Amino acid sequence: MAGSHHISRRDFIKLTTAAVGTFIGAVVAVPAIAYLIDPALKSASTDAWVPLGKLAAFEIGKPAPASFTRSIVNGWEKTVNSYGVFVLRTSETETLVLSNKCTHLGCHVNWFADKQEYICPCHDAQFGINGQVLGGPPPRPLDRYSGDQVKVEDGILFIHFLGA
Amino acid sequence: MKEEQKKKVHEKYKIALQKGERFWPDSIYKDLLVSLGIFILLILLATFIGVPGEPKADPSDSTFVPKPEWYFLFLFKFLAVYGQIPLLGKIEWIATAVIPGLVILFLFALPLIDRNPFRHYSRRTMGLSIMGVFVVSMIVLTTISGVPAISGNSGMSTMTLLQFMTGLVIPILAYIIIVGSSFLAKRSRPLASRLQKWTAVAASVLMAIVAVVVVAIAPKTTPAAEVQQANTLSEQIALGQDLYSINCAECHGSDGEGGIIQGVAGLDGFNMKTIHSQDEMYTRSDQTLKDIISYGQPDLGMNPFGKAYGGGLSTTEIDSLVAFMRYSWDDRAEMPAGAISSIPTLNPGEVPSWDVHIQPLVKRYCASCHQAGKQNNNYIMTSYNEMINTGDNAPLVTAGDPESLLLKLINGQEGLDPITGKVIRQMPPTKLLDPQYVDMLTRWVMAGMPQTAEQASTLEVVPMPGTAVDLTGDPTAGLTVFEAQCAKCHGENGIQGIENPGSDDGTVPSLNPIDPEIKGADLKSFITNLDIYIQNGSTPGGDSPKLTMPSFGTQGILTQQQIADVIAYVMSLNK
Amino acid sequence: MMWKKLFAWLDERLGLNDLYKATLDRPEPKGNWWNTLGSASLFLFLLQGATGIFLSVYYTPSPDHAYDSIQYIMNGVAFGWLIRGIHHWGASLMVLVVFIHMLRVFVTASYKYPRELTWLIGVGLLLCTLGMGFTGYLLPWDQKAYWATTVATSIAGSVPWVGPFILRVLRGGTDLSALTLSRFFAAHIWMLPAVLTGLIGVHLYLIIKHGESEFPGRDD
Ligand code: HEM
Ligand code: FES
């Protein structure tokens, strides 16, 4: 500013005030926003093989609920979250594991044996026995574990869980 | 808005002010009355309806059906109805973000969009009609939010179609007609207004009717079973005790004492350690106990109980269990007053009933094994009817029958399965009940097994032997007591009782020899019968017997030992 | 005499008379009972503030203690049930009253010149009130709260592109956790009330500046 002789003292003061205000505002705002959204920038999910129980306990051709827990460190706190799945043994050797989390907004679907459908209680989504969408709002089939995401060791069924 | 129009607005307002009132006190007076009404309403709501209790959040319970606060229900339902649209319904962000966003944007921009300078409702039929239909559709969506849009199999059912109509199609058609007819206004304003007004009314009525139909034909849902809830620490402990009895007592004993496990698949004969000791309680934090219960100790044979690990208990329930253990067994934690649901004791002359006495007793000591799905010869004791009727060897209890198998077993005797010939063990298998409870159950069976306290109050107390039957009597001491208390009516040495006018016999019965029915078949029944008379007294048959026998035992005239002595003496007279 | 002197002294320093003239002693068009709803909203806001402050004396915003602290308020503290009852029902009633207030303004077309900004701010107030209801719903940390918030935050997550990020900002991570509870708490008792207070201030200023609109007549 030193070179500007056209600017009046008043204007200079106005300009300086605005500049100082903007500077303080920016210096406060940037850390403040980063501070607020920080947990959203970190992703903590890790993949792991998780056991679902004895394979023999699941009947062939009948989806059965199972659940497992993973602990996640959220900030200072360790949270134990539980995840639900349906295990469907399609044959002696093949197993299909479906997440029970509705692909619409994440309510938990239930299996109705009489209708042979998974139904979501929230917005009435319907899924077929293999997780395919039969009706309602969900945009895609239920998340699934099959093929090499499923293994059996010592008679125990494992799935390869990729995080929430 | 043009400058002259603005001027007109200000002029009109000035006139309105002149004809008006003052803010203070005229307007404030009205405001205050309404606020007072709201305040009173709130206090009434808080007092008489309160805040409904809910179980604690349980991230491991993946069966809970979420429901938003009532004022968001219309949005929630809108998502469901929208989702039924073929194809478009799959693009969920149109319903979750775009449409609500547009509505909000529209609200914000309303003063800019609505450039019509008129304010009277007759010149604003379009806006009012649209808003009217919108508000009615919000109400309608809220009303039908509890009814699933699908019934039976996938695809469009009547229910889907109806909800689709009232929630989406009718309002959208109405908006189109209303906006469309505004183009008519250039030719005839009254006609356009009328069309808009009646479209709104017709659409609203139609939506309301369909909504009522939807609610009317909705499949009746049975309300979900009430979740057991504990609000105060005392309630928590009481709930924990019930849960302990049902889930843990079969292995850990009714009070954490442990012992040889019997009748539990896979663990029979295992010597369970005590879990209520100081060692255990001091070295395990609440969190540790919760983890053990939740995850179990599979290697030691304890199954997981937490829902997260496939068990049946929610986090709240495990919290209650641990509260029960902590406050009952840890001497550092002081039990809050009135926390433990004790089994009520019997008042003199009271007949026990299922509701008041037997159910809590059975729940505490028996239900752990005698519930569905356990090894128990199919004898279930969780309800009155099951207690009386179930079991492979039913009936196990018969009203008034002292020989009922159940009574034998709780007295430490063994039974024999008539079909398989297998021995039926004493009950409870590890440790017999406190004599007080054996007595309570016996009295209940003998009096006729009443269900409610009311039924019990109409029944006679059945005379019961006292504890004297288990004592050893001394006939010499008995003679002294007999001379002081009995001889004046029954005669010296029990020979020849004195006269008793008004009684059927006319005399007090002789005790030497005694009535053969009292003597009975064996010594044990002789003792028991004598004891019943001496404990409870007796009123002889007849209109107005002058003499009646006092209740030496229950009134405390004689001690149990003295009674045992007299019994021994009378028996010696009747060798 | 004494009082008059005291008043005069105070007036000289505080400008009480000017304040009285500017805020209370104003002419108004002939009033209507529907026009009381704005004040009723204000009353409810103040009541929520008062009861909310009292609740925060015992309430603890952590997953381990939130539920128990509310149980304690309900069962262990004298009149806790009343304070929470009023706050709970007051929240519902406030949403209802604010909404009907908005409908009233719409029906009488009071959003037109010169009151466009008053309306705009009012829409902000409605959204903030809904935001209060949404954030407050989670605080008791019960089943209903936990799962409803899980689903409601997923709604934000369904927005294409930025959705997952917004979701993580709302939840403070990928899942509902202690971080979610504490940020909802901060929003519920500091940020949203601060914004609400500011907006209400401007709302009221504009109402005083332009006066309450008159009920529209046939020729309006
Ligand atoms: C416009 C104002 C407000 C609204 C609409 C509102 C709404 C709510 C709602 C819906 C809940 C859940 C209540 C329940 O289900 O029991 C809640 C809880 C709570 N609010 Fe507010 N609130 C407001 C103002 C405040 C203020 C100003 C504070 C504190 C400074 C506050 C503190 C709390 C606390 C501590 C809770 C947790 C207690 C509880 O859930 O019962 N609130 N609020
Ligand atoms: S969350 Fe399952 S249908 Fe919406």
Tab-separated table of C-alpha atoms and ligand atoms in Angstrom, chain A residues 102 104-107 120 122-125 137-138, chain C residues 151, ligand 2:
chain	number	residue	atom	x	y	z
A	102	CYS	CA	-30.777	-53.077	3.744
A	104	HIS	CA	-31.619	-48.585	0.925
A	105	LEU	CA	-30.938	-46.781	4.191
A	106	GLY	CA	-29.479	-49.486	6.335
A	107	CYS	CA	-32.332	-50.901	8.395
A	120	CYS	CA	-37.074	-54.517	5.310
A	122	CYS	CA	-38.469	-49.460	7.185
A	123	HIS	CA	-39.583	-48.769	3.642
A	124	ASP	CA	-40.859	-52.171	2.649
A	125	ALA	CA	-37.994	-53.420	0.531
A	137	PRO	CA	-36.663	-48.697	-2.946
A	138	PRO	CA	-33.272	-50.393	-2.596
C	151	VAL	CA	-31.220	-44.605	9.525
D	2	FES	S1	-33.911	-48.995	4.746
D	2	FES	FE1	-34.683	-50.837	3.949
D	2	FES	S2	-36.220	-50.084	2.677
D	2	FES	FE2	-35.420	-48.248	3.444
